[in-house]
Short mmCIF file of C-alpha atoms in Angstrom, two decimals:
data_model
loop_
_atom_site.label_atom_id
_atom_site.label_comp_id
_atom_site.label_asym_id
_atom_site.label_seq_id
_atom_site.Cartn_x
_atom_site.Cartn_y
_atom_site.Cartn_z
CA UNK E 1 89.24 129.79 99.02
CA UNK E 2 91.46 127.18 100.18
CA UNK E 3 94.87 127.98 101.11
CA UNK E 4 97.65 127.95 98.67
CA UNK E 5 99.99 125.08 99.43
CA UNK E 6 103.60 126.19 100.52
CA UNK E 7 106.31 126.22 98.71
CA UNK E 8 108.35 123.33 100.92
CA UNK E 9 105.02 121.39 100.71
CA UNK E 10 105.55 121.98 96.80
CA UNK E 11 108.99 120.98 96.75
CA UNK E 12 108.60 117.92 98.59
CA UNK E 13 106.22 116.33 96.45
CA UNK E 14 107.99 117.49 93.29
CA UNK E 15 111.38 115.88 94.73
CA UNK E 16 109.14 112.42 95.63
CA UNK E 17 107.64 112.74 91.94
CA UNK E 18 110.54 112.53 90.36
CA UNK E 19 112.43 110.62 92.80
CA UNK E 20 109.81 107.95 91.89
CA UNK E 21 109.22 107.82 88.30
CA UNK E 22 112.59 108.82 87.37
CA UNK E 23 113.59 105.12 88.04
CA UNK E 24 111.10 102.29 88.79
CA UNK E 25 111.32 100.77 85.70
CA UNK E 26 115.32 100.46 86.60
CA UNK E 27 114.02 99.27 89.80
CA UNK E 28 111.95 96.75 88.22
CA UNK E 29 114.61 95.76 85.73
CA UNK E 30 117.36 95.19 87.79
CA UNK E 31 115.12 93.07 90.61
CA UNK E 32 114.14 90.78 87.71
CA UNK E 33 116.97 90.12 86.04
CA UNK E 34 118.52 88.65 89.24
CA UNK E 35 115.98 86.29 89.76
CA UNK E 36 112.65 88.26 91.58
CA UNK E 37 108.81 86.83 90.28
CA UNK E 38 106.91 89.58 89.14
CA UNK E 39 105.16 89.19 92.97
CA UNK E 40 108.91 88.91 94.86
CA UNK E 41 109.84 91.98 92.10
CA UNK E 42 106.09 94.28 93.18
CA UNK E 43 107.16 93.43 97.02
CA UNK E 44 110.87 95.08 96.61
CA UNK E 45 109.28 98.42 94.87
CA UNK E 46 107.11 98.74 98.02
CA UNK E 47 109.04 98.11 101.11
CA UNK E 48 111.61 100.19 98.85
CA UNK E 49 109.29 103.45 98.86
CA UNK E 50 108.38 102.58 102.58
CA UNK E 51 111.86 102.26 103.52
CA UNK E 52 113.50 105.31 101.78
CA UNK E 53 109.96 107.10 103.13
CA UNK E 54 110.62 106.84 106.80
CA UNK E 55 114.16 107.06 106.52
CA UNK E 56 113.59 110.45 104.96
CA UNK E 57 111.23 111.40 107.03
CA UNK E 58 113.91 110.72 110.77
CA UNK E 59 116.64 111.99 109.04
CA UNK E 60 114.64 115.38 107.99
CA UNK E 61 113.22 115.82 111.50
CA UNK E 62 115.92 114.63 113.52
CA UNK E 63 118.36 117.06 111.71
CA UNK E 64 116.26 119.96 110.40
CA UNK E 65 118.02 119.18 107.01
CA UNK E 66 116.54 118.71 103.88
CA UNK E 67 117.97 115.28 103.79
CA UNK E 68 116.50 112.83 101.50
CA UNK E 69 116.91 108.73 101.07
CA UNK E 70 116.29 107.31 98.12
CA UNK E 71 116.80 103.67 96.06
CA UNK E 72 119.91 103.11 94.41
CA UNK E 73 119.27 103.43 90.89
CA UNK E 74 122.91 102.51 89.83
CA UNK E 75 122.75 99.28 92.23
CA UNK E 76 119.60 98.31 90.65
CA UNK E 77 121.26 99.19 87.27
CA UNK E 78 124.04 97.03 88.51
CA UNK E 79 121.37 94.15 89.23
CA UNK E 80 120.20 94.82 85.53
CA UNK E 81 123.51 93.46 84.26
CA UNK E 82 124.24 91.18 86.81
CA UNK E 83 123.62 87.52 87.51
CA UNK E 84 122.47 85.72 90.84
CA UNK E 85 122.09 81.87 91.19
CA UNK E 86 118.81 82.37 92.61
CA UNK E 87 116.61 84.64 93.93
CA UNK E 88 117.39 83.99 97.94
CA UNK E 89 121.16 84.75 96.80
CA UNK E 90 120.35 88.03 95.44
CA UNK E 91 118.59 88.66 98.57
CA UNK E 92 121.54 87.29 100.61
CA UNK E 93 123.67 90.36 98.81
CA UNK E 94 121.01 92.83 99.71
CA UNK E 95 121.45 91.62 103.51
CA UNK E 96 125.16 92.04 103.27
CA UNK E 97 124.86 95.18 101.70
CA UNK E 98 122.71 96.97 104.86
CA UNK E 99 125.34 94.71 106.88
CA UNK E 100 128.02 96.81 105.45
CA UNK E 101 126.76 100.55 105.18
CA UNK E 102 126.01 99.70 109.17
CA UNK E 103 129.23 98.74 109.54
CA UNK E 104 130.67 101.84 107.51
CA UNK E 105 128.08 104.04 110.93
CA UNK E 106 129.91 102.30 113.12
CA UNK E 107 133.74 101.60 111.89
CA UNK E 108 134.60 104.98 110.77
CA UNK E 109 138.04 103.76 109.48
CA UNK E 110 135.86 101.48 106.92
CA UNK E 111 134.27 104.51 104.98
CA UNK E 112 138.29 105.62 104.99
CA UNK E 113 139.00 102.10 102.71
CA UNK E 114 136.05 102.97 100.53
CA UNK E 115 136.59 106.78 100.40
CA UNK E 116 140.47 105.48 99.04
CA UNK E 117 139.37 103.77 96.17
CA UNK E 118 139.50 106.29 93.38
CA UNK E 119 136.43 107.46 92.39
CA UNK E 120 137.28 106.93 88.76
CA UNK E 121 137.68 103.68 89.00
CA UNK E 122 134.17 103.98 90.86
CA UNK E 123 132.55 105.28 87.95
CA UNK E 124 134.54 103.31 84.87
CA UNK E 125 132.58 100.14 86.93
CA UNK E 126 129.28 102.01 87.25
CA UNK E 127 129.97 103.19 83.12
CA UNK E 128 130.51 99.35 82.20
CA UNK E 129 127.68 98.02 83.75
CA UNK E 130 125.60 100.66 82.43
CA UNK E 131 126.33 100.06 78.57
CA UNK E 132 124.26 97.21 78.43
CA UNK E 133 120.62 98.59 79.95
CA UNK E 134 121.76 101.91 77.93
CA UNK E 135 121.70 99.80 74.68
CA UNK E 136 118.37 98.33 74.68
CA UNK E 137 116.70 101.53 73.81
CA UNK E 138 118.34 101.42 70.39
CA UNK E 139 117.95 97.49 70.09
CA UNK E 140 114.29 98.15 71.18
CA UNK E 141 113.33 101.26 68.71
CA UNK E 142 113.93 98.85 65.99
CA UNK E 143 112.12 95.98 66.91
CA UNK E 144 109.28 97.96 68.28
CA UNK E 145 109.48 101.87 67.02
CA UNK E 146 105.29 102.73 67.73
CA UNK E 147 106.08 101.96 71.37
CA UNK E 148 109.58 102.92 71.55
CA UNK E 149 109.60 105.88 69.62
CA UNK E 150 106.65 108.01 71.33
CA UNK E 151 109.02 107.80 74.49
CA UNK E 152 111.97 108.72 72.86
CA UNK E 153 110.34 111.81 71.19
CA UNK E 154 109.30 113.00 74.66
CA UNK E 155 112.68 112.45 76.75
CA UNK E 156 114.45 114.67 74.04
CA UNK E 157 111.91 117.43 73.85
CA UNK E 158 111.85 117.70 77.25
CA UNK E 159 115.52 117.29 77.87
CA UNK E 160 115.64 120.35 75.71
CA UNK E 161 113.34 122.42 77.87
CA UNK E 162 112.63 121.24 80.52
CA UNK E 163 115.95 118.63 81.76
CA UNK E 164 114.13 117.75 85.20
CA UNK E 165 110.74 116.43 83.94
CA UNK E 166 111.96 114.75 80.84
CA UNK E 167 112.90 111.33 82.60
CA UNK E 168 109.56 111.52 84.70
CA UNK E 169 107.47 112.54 81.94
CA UNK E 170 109.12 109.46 79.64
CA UNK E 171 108.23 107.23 82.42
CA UNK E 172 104.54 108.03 82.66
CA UNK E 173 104.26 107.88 78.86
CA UNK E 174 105.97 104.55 79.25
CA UNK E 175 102.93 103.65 81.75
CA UNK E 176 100.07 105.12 79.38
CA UNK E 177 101.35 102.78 76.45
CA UNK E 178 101.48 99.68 78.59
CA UNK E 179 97.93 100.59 80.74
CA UNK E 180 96.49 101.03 77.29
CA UNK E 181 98.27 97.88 76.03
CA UNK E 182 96.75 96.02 79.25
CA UNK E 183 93.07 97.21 78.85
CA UNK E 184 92.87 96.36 75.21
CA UNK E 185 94.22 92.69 76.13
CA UNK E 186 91.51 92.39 78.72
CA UNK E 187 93.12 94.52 81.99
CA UNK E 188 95.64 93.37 84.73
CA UNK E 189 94.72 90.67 87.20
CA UNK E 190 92.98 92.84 89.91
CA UNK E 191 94.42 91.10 93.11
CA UNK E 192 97.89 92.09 91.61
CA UNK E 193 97.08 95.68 92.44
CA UNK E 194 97.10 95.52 96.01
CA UNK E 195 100.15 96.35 97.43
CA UNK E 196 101.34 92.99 99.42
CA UNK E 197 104.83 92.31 100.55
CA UNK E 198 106.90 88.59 99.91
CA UNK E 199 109.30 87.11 102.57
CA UNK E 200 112.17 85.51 101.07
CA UNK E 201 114.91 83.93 103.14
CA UNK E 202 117.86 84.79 101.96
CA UNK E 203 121.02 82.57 101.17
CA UNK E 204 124.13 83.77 102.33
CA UNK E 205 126.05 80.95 102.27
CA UNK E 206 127.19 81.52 98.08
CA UNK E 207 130.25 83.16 97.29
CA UNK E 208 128.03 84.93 94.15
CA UNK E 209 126.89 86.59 97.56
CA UNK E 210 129.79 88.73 97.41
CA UNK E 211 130.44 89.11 94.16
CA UNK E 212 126.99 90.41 93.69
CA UNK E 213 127.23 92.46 97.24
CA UNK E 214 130.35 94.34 97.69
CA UNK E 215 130.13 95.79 93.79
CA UNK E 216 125.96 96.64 94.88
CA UNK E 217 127.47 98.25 98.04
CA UNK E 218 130.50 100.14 96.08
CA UNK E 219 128.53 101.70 93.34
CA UNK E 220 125.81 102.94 96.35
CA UNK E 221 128.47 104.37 98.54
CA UNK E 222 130.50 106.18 95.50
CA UNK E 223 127.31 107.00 93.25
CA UNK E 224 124.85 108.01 96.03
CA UNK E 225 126.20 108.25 99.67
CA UNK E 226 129.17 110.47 98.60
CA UNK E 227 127.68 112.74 96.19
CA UNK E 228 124.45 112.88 98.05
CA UNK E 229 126.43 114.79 101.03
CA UNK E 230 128.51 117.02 98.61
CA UNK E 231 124.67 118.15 97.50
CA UNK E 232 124.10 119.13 101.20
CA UNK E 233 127.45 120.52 101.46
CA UNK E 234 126.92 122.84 98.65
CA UNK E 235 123.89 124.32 100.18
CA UNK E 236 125.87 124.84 102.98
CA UNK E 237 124.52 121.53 105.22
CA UNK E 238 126.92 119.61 107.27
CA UNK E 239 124.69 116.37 107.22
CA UNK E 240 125.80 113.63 109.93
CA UNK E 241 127.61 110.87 108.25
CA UNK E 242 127.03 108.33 110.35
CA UNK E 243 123.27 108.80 111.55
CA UNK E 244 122.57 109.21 107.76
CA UNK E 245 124.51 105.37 107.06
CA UNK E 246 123.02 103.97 110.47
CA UNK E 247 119.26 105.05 109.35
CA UNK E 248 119.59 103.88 105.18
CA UNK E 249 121.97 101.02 106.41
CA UNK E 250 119.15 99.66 108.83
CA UNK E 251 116.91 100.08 106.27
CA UNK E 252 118.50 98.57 103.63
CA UNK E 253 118.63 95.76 106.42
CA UNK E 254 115.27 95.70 106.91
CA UNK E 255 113.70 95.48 103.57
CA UNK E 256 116.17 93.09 101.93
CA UNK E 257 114.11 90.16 103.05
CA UNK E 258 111.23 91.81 101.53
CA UNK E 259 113.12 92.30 97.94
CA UNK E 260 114.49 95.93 98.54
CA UNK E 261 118.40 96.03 97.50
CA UNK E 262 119.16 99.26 99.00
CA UNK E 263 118.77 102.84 100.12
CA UNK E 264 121.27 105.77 100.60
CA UNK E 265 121.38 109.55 100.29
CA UNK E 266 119.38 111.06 97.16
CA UNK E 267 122.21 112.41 94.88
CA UNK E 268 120.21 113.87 91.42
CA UNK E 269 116.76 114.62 93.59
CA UNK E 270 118.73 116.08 96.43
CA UNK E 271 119.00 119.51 95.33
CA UNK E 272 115.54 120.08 95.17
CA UNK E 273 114.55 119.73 98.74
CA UNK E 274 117.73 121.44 99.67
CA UNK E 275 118.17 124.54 97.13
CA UNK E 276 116.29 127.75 97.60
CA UNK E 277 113.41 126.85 95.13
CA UNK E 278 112.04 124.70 98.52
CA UNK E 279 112.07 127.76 101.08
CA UNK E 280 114.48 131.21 100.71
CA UNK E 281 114.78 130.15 104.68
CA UNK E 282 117.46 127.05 104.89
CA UNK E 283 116.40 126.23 108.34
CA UNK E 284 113.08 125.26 107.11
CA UNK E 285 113.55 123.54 103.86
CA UNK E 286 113.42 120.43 106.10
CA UNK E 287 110.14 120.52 106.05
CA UNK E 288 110.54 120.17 101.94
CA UNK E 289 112.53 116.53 102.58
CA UNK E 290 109.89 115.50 105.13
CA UNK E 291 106.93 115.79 102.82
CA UNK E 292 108.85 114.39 100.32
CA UNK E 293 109.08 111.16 102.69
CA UNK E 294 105.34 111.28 103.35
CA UNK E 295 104.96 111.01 99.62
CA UNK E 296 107.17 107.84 99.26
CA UNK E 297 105.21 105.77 101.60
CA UNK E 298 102.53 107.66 99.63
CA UNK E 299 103.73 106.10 96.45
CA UNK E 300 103.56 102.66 98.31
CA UNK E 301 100.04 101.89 97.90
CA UNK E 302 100.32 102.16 93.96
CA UNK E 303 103.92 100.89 93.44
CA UNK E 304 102.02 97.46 93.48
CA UNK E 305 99.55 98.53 90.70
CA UNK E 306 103.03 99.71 88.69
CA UNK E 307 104.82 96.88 88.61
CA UNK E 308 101.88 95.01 87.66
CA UNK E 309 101.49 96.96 84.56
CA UNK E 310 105.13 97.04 84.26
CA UNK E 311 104.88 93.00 84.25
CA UNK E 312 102.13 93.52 80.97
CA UNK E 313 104.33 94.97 78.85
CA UNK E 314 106.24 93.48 75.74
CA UNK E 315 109.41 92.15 76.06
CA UNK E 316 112.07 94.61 76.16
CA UNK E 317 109.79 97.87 76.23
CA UNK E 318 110.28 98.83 79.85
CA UNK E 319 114.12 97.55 79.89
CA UNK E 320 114.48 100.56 76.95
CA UNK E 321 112.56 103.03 78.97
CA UNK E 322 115.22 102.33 81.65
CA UNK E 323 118.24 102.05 79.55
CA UNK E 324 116.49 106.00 78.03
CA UNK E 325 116.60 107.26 81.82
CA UNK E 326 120.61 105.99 82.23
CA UNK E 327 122.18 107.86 79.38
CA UNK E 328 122.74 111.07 81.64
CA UNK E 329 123.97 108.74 84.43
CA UNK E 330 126.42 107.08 81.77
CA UNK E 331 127.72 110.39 80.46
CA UNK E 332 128.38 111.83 83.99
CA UNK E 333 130.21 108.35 84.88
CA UNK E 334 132.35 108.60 81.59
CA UNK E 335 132.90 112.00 81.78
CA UNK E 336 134.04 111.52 85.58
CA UNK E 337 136.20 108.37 84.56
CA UNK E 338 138.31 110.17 81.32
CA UNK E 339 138.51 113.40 82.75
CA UNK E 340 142.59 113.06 83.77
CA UNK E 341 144.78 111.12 80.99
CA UNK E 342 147.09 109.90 83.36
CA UNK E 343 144.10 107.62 84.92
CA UNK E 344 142.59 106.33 81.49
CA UNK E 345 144.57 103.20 81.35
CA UNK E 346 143.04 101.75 84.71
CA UNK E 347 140.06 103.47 83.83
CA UNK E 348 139.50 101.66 80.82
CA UNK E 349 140.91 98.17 81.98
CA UNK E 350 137.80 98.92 84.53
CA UNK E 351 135.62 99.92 82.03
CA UNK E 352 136.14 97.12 79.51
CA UNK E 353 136.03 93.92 82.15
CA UNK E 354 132.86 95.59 83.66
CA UNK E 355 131.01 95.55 80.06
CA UNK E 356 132.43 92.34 79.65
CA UNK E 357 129.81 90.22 81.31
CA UNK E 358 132.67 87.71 82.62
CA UNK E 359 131.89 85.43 85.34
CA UNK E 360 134.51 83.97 87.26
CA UNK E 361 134.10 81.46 90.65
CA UNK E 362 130.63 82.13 90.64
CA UNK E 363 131.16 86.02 91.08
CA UNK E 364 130.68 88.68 88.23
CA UNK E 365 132.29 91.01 86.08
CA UNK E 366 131.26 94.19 88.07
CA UNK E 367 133.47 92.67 91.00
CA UNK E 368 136.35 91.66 89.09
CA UNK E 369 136.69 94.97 86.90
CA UNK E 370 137.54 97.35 90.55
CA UNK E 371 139.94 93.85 90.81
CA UNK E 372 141.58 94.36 87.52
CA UNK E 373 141.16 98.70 87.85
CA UNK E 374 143.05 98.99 90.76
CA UNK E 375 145.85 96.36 89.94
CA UNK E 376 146.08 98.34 87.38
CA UNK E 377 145.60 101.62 89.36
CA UNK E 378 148.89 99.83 91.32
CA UNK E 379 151.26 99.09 88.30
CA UNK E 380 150.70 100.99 85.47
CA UNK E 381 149.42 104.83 86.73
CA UNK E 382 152.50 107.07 86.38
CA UNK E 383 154.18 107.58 89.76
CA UNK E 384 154.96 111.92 90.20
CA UNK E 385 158.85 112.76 90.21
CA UNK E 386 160.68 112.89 93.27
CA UNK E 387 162.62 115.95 92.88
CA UNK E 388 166.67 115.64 92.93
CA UNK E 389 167.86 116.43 96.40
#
């Protein structure tokens, strides 16, 4: 009988699993709604699971951590809501973005300016932008409950009992619906299938570029990066701050030509390379986080065949599956944001120009809600007393 796989080789393909379906569809949304063809969209999703593949798998043996790369699922929720010009100035952000987590390896004191902006602030932006995507599952249960509603039904059962695999498990019901939706209107365009990658040039020369960029690059620092190392702290792993930011920054670098907007540190999938589940040994549950990078390049060759269903579906159907897979992500970042009432008047300044959908000089209301939060943040939050002397 053949050998029984181990249980690192388990937990590495588990982590990739849901890693993977947990959020392409966000993936997809976000890349589309700032401009990407369904071709330019397919290209990001696979130099994406390349990129955060090999990056996984140096950091994991370089280290002997279970460290683990991943997409950024609230930058590409951030993409979902945002605007771009054009394609080639979305990928001109991207660029900037690997630009700046490269810079953040190599100029210590610039992770100190992001590490002071308060993280509520941080996650009142991430909350507004999220409101939007989060909606369209309501907007689309009503317009289109026989597609909609089999989802729903199967994200709250499983979020009942099983909280890991309801996400995943939405996401591949998601894909039955459209594949059968696809074969009964005559299949998907076979060439489409084969995973191919599109160079864009990017524009950098837009000031959108920044508006889009530095909110993309705040949201993957405070949302991934940070919490990703707390994950490995708490299993008592003392990652390396700046190999982990030179390895996703170069690959965010890398693939933005390509259509990928950015990698970082796994945050949500993190634990399960790195907890005991993966090995009762920590010094081998790197082996756990390297499979799990095998996996993602893996998941590579059929990314293209996803987002070519993905691109089948009716109008609205996968945006709700995505906006379904953000409600936990929204009630963390609200939760995070109100938690102190001496913060919730910046907070919700922050909050309520992010949801806004303002554009001003070309640059969006992601950008100008940390602009508003932390004039705020400056003015209005109550100072402590200074104690008589």
């Amino acid at each position: 009988m053949p050998a029984a796989p181990s249980s690192t080789t388990v937990a590495g393909l588990v982590t990739a699993l849901v890693g993977f379906l947990s959020s392409f569809a966000v993936v997809l949304t976000g890349l589309r709604a700032v401009g990407a063809t369904p071709g330019q969209a397919a290209s990001g999703l696979v130099v994406l699971s390349v990129a955060m593949g090999v990056a996984t798998v140096l950091l994991a043996q370089r280290t002997r951590m279970p460290i683990t790369v991943a997409w950024s699922t609230p930058g590409a929720a951030l993409l979902a809501t945002a605007s771009a010009p054009s394609w080639e100035v979305a990928v001109g952000a991207f660029v900037l973005v690997g630009a700046l987590v490269l810079l953040t390896a190599a100029w210590p004191r610039l992770g100190g300016a992001i590490a002071g902006i308060p993280p509520v602030l941080a996650q009142a932006m991430l909350a507004g932008v999220l409101v939007p995507l989060c909606l369209q599952p309501v907007r689309s249960a009503l317009e289109m409950p026989w597609l909609v509603v089999p989802v729903v039904l199967v994200w709250v059962v499983l979020l009942r009992f099983s909280p890991r695999w309801a996400v995943p498990a939405a996401f591949a019901v998601t894909l039955g619906i459209i594949g059968w939706l696809a074969w009964r209107d005559g299949g998907v365009d076979a060439a489409a299938l084969v995973p191919a990658l599109e160079w864009t040039t990017p524009d950098v020369g837009s000031t959108a570029v920044i508006g889009l960029a530095l909110p993309l690059f705040l949201v993957t620092m405070a949302s991934q990066n940070v919490p990703g190392m707390a994950v490995l702290a708490a299993y008592g792993y003392r990652a390396p701050w700046r190999s982990a930011m030179a390895v996703t920054g170069a690959g965010t670098l890398l693939g933005a030509p390509f259509g990928g907007h950015a990698i970082n540190l796994a945050a949500i999938s993190a634990a399960l390379a790195a907890g005991p589940e993966a090995d009762p040994d920590p010094s081998r549950r790197y082996l756990a986080a390297r499979t799990a990078g095998l996996a993602y390049v893996a998941f590579a060759l059929v990314s293209a065949a996803v987002a070519a269903l993905v691109v089948t579906a009716p109008a609205g159907f996968v945006a709700a599956a995505a906006g379904l897979a953000l409600w936990p992500v929204l009630a963390a970042s609200l939760s995070g944001a109100l938690a102190r009432p001496e913060d919730r008047i910046p907070v919700v300044a922050t909050f309520l120009v992010a949801i806004s959908g303002v554009t001003v000089g070309g640059i969006g209301s992601a950008f100008w809600s940390l602009v508003v939060g932390l004039a705020f943040w400056a003015w209005y939050r109550p100072q402590p007393a200074v104690a008589p002397a």
